[in-house]
Amino acid sequence: QVQVVESGGGLVQAGGSLRLSCTFSGLTFGNRNMGWFRQAPGKGREGVSCIRWDGDMTDYIESVKGRFTISRDNAKSTLYLQMNNLKPDDTSMYYCAVRKYTYGRSTLAAGDYDYWGQGTQVTVSS
């Protein structure tokens, strides 16, 4: 059974930083693309960042470029999202997700991912 667990969310002032972590079990980690998504109340889920299975390719939505960094530690089966210079518009529930299929191209499309965590709340105060 695949388990995906996010952590690291919290309340932070604008300009502050948080690092989200996501651990995976029940599947092989090092050969799968992964991503971070967020969903605010009343809005759709949007892809924030993704990383290819080998860590050599990453992508970000425009609004977080230069502020967020996605990374992975295959030895620890853990995905990270370092978030700096946070803004109130970043307030959302953040989810990590992994594809069922191995290798391939990583994307920011939520429909391309099969296993999801329960989410961790990030709140940025102004």
PDB file of C-alpha atoms in Angstrom:
ATOM      1  CA  GLN A   1       0.000   0.000   0.000  1.00  0.00           C
ATOM      2  CA  VAL A   2       1.382   3.368  -1.034  1.00  0.00           C
ATOM      3  CA  GLN A   3       1.596   6.002   1.674  1.00  0.00           C
ATOM      4  CA  VAL A   4       2.420   9.656   1.110  1.00  0.00           C
ATOM      5  CA  VAL A   5       2.857  11.957   4.099  1.00  0.00           C
ATOM      6  CA  GLU A   6       3.552  15.708   3.998  1.00  0.00           C
ATOM      7  CA  SER A   7       4.905  17.788   6.860  1.00  0.00           C
ATOM      8  CA  GLY A   8       6.445  21.163   7.529  1.00  0.00           C
ATOM      9  CA  GLY A   9       3.544  23.517   7.017  1.00  0.00           C
ATOM     10  CA  GLY A  10       2.666  26.275   9.435  1.00  0.00           C
ATOM     11  CA  LEU A  11       2.016  29.935  10.000  1.00  0.00           C
ATOM     12  CA  VAL A  12       4.699  32.377   8.887  1.00  0.00           C
ATOM     13  CA  GLN A  13       4.926  36.096   8.267  1.00  0.00           C
ATOM     14  CA  ALA A  14       5.345  37.463   4.769  1.00  0.00           C
ATOM     15  CA  GLY A  15       8.981  37.261   3.768  1.00  0.00           C
ATOM     16  CA  GLY A  16       9.576  34.200   5.891  1.00  0.00           C
ATOM     17  CA  SER A  17      10.546  30.664   4.915  1.00  0.00           C
ATOM     18  CA  LEU A  18       9.278  27.131   5.337  1.00  0.00           C
ATOM     19  CA  ARG A  19      10.517  23.761   4.150  1.00  0.00           C
ATOM     20  CA  LEU A  20       7.963  21.139   3.314  1.00  0.00           C
ATOM     21  CA  SER A  21       8.870  17.467   3.373  1.00  0.00           C
ATOM     22  CA  CYS A  22       7.093  14.480   1.910  1.00  0.00           C
ATOM     23  CA  THR A  23       7.899  10.867   2.636  1.00  0.00           C
ATOM     24  CA  PHE A  24       6.838   7.929   0.528  1.00  0.00           C
ATOM     25  CA  SER A  25       6.485   4.230   1.240  1.00  0.00           C
ATOM     26  CA  GLY A  26       5.069   1.266  -0.607  1.00  0.00           C
ATOM     27  CA  LEU A  27       6.746   2.036  -3.915  1.00  0.00           C
ATOM     28  CA  THR A  28      10.187   2.486  -5.377  1.00  0.00           C
ATOM     29  CA  PHE A  29      11.158   6.131  -5.001  1.00  0.00           C
ATOM     30  CA  GLY A  30      14.173   6.757  -7.185  1.00  0.00           C
ATOM     31  CA  ASN A  31      12.542   6.032 -10.549  1.00  0.00           C
ATOM     32  CA  ARG A  32       9.372   8.156 -10.244  1.00  0.00           C
ATOM     33  CA  ASN A  33       8.510  11.753 -11.048  1.00  0.00           C
ATOM     34  CA  MET A  34       7.021  13.784  -8.232  1.00  0.00           C
ATOM     35  CA  GLY A  35       5.383  17.095  -7.675  1.00  0.00           C
ATOM     36  CA  TRP A  36       4.061  19.648  -5.225  1.00  0.00           C
ATOM     37  CA  PHE A  37       0.580  21.093  -5.631  1.00  0.00           C
ATOM     38  CA  ARG A  38      -1.547  23.545  -3.726  1.00  0.00           C
ATOM     39  CA  GLN A  39      -5.197  24.307  -3.359  1.00  0.00           C
ATOM     40  CA  ALA A  40      -6.728  27.333  -1.680  1.00  0.00           C
ATOM     41  CA  PRO A  41     -10.367  27.406  -0.533  1.00  0.00           C
ATOM     42  CA  GLY A  42     -12.701  27.878  -3.486  1.00  0.00           C
ATOM     43  CA  LYS A  43      -9.931  27.393  -6.036  1.00  0.00           C
ATOM     44  CA  GLY A  44      -8.702  24.532  -8.143  1.00  0.00           C
ATOM     45  CA  ARG A  45      -5.597  22.520  -7.429  1.00  0.00           C
ATOM     46  CA  GLU A  46      -2.546  23.963  -9.163  1.00  0.00           C
ATOM     47  CA  GLY A  47       0.842  22.490  -9.825  1.00  0.00           C
ATOM     48  CA  VAL A  48       3.573  24.376  -7.967  1.00  0.00           C
ATOM     49  CA  SER A  49       6.681  22.422  -8.855  1.00  0.00           C
ATOM     50  CA  CYS A  50       7.753  19.058 -10.210  1.00  0.00           C
ATOM     51  CA  ILE A  51      10.973  17.091 -10.373  1.00  0.00           C
ATOM     52  CA  ARG A  52      12.037  14.300 -12.650  1.00  0.00           C
ATOM     53  CA  TRP A  53      12.885  10.893 -11.260  1.00  0.00           C
ATOM     54  CA  ASP A  54      16.650  11.562 -11.495  1.00  0.00           C
ATOM     55  CA  GLY A  55      16.429  15.072 -10.070  1.00  0.00           C
ATOM     56  CA  ASP A  56      18.003  16.576 -13.175  1.00  0.00           C
ATOM     57  CA  MET A  57      14.931  18.426 -14.383  1.00  0.00           C
ATOM     58  CA  THR A  58      12.609  20.664 -12.413  1.00  0.00           C
ATOM     59  CA  ASP A  59       9.782  23.022 -13.251  1.00  0.00           C
ATOM     60  CA  TYR A  60       7.889  25.740 -11.389  1.00  0.00           C
ATOM     61  CA  ILE A  61       4.859  27.876 -11.889  1.00  0.00           C
ATOM     62  CA  GLU A  62       5.794  31.438 -12.724  1.00  0.00           C
ATOM     63  CA  SER A  63       4.628  32.903  -9.426  1.00  0.00           C
ATOM     64  CA  VAL A  64       7.122  30.903  -7.330  1.00  0.00           C
ATOM     65  CA  LYS A  65      10.175  30.956  -9.586  1.00  0.00           C
ATOM     66  CA  GLY A  66      13.200  32.275  -7.745  1.00  0.00           C
ATOM     67  CA  ARG A  67      11.524  31.731  -4.353  1.00  0.00           C
ATOM     68  CA  PHE A  68      10.777  27.995  -4.169  1.00  0.00           C
ATOM     69  CA  THR A  69      13.168  25.095  -4.704  1.00  0.00           C
ATOM     70  CA  ILE A  70      12.151  21.487  -5.135  1.00  0.00           C
ATOM     71  CA  SER A  71      14.582  18.700  -4.327  1.00  0.00           C
ATOM     72  CA  ARG A  72      14.618  15.028  -3.529  1.00  0.00           C
ATOM     73  CA  ASP A  73      16.716  12.635  -1.497  1.00  0.00           C
ATOM     74  CA  ASN A  74      16.337   9.223  -3.058  1.00  0.00           C
ATOM     75  CA  ALA A  75      18.233   7.540  -0.234  1.00  0.00           C
ATOM     76  CA  LYS A  76      15.639   8.813   2.242  1.00  0.00           C
ATOM     77  CA  SER A  77      12.643   8.488  -0.091  1.00  0.00           C
ATOM     78  CA  THR A  78      11.852  12.104   0.679  1.00  0.00           C
ATOM     79  CA  LEU A  79      10.738  15.039  -1.425  1.00  0.00           C
ATOM     80  CA  TYR A  80      11.283  18.639  -0.306  1.00  0.00           C
ATOM     81  CA  LEU A  81       9.992  22.077  -1.149  1.00  0.00           C
ATOM     82  CA  GLN A  82      12.027  24.981   0.200  1.00  0.00           C
ATOM     83  CA  MET A  83       9.875  28.095   0.193  1.00  0.00           C
ATOM     84  CA  ASN A  84      11.540  31.476   0.709  1.00  0.00           C
ATOM     85  CA  ASN A  85      10.205  35.012   0.642  1.00  0.00           C
ATOM     86  CA  LEU A  86       6.706  33.729   1.212  1.00  0.00           C
ATOM     87  CA  LYS A  87       3.770  35.918   0.265  1.00  0.00           C
ATOM     88  CA  PRO A  88       0.157  35.962   1.482  1.00  0.00           C
ATOM     89  CA  ASP A  89      -0.891  34.624  -1.934  1.00  0.00           C
ATOM     90  CA  ASP A  90       1.083  31.453  -1.140  1.00  0.00           C
ATOM     91  CA  THR A  91      -1.422  30.609   1.589  1.00  0.00           C
ATOM     92  CA  SER A  92      -2.890  27.246   0.689  1.00  0.00           C
ATOM     93  CA  MET A  93      -3.025  23.556   1.458  1.00  0.00           C
ATOM     94  CA  TYR A  94       0.055  21.963  -0.079  1.00  0.00           C
ATOM     95  CA  TYR A  95       0.085  18.408  -1.384  1.00  0.00           C
ATOM     96  CA  CYS A  96       2.792  16.179  -2.760  1.00  0.00           C
ATOM     97  CA  ALA A  97       2.100  13.514  -5.320  1.00  0.00           C
ATOM     98  CA  VAL A  98       3.859  10.727  -7.176  1.00  0.00           C
ATOM     99  CA  ARG A  99       3.196   8.979 -10.439  1.00  0.00           C
ATOM    100  CA  LYS A 100       2.256   5.309 -10.581  1.00  0.00           C
ATOM    101  CA  TYR A 101       4.414   4.806 -13.654  1.00  0.00           C
ATOM    102  CA  THR A 102       8.185   4.993 -13.567  1.00  0.00           C
ATOM    103  CA  TYR A 103      10.488   7.320 -15.494  1.00  0.00           C
ATOM    104  CA  GLY A 104       9.035   9.546 -18.224  1.00  0.00           C
ATOM    105  CA  ARG A 105       8.646  13.311 -18.198  1.00  0.00           C
ATOM    106  CA  SER A 106       7.627  15.225 -15.094  1.00  0.00           C
ATOM    107  CA  THR A 107       4.702  17.628 -15.405  1.00  0.00           C
ATOM    108  CA  LEU A 108       2.698  20.142 -13.381  1.00  0.00           C
ATOM    109  CA  ALA A 109      -0.600  18.533 -14.355  1.00  0.00           C
ATOM    110  CA  ALA A 110      -2.400  17.088 -11.353  1.00  0.00           C
ATOM    111  CA  GLY A 111      -4.070  14.466 -13.538  1.00  0.00           C
ATOM    112  CA  ASP A 112      -0.697  12.907 -14.294  1.00  0.00           C
ATOM    113  CA  TYR A 113      -0.219  11.879 -10.658  1.00  0.00           C
ATOM    114  CA  ASP A 114      -1.718   8.888  -8.942  1.00  0.00           C
ATOM    115  CA  TYR A 115      -0.860   8.901  -5.262  1.00  0.00           C
ATOM    116  CA  TRP A 116      -1.430  11.903  -3.018  1.00  0.00           C
ATOM    117  CA  GLY A 117      -0.774  12.875   0.566  1.00  0.00           C
ATOM    118  CA  GLN A 118      -3.295  14.404   2.927  1.00  0.00           C
ATOM    119  CA  GLY A 119      -1.790  17.874   2.644  1.00  0.00           C
ATOM    120  CA  THR A 120      -0.085  20.338   4.947  1.00  0.00           C
ATOM    121  CA  GLN A 121      -1.409  23.855   5.531  1.00  0.00           C
ATOM    122  CA  VAL A 122       0.750  26.872   4.796  1.00  0.00           C
ATOM    123  CA  THR A 123      -0.528  30.235   6.011  1.00  0.00           C
ATOM    124  CA  VAL A 124       1.351  33.446   5.300  1.00  0.00           C
ATOM    125  CA  SER A 125       0.305  36.537   7.213  1.00  0.00           C
ATOM    126  CA  SER A 126       0.825  40.032   5.880  1.00  0.00           C
TER     127      SER A 126
END
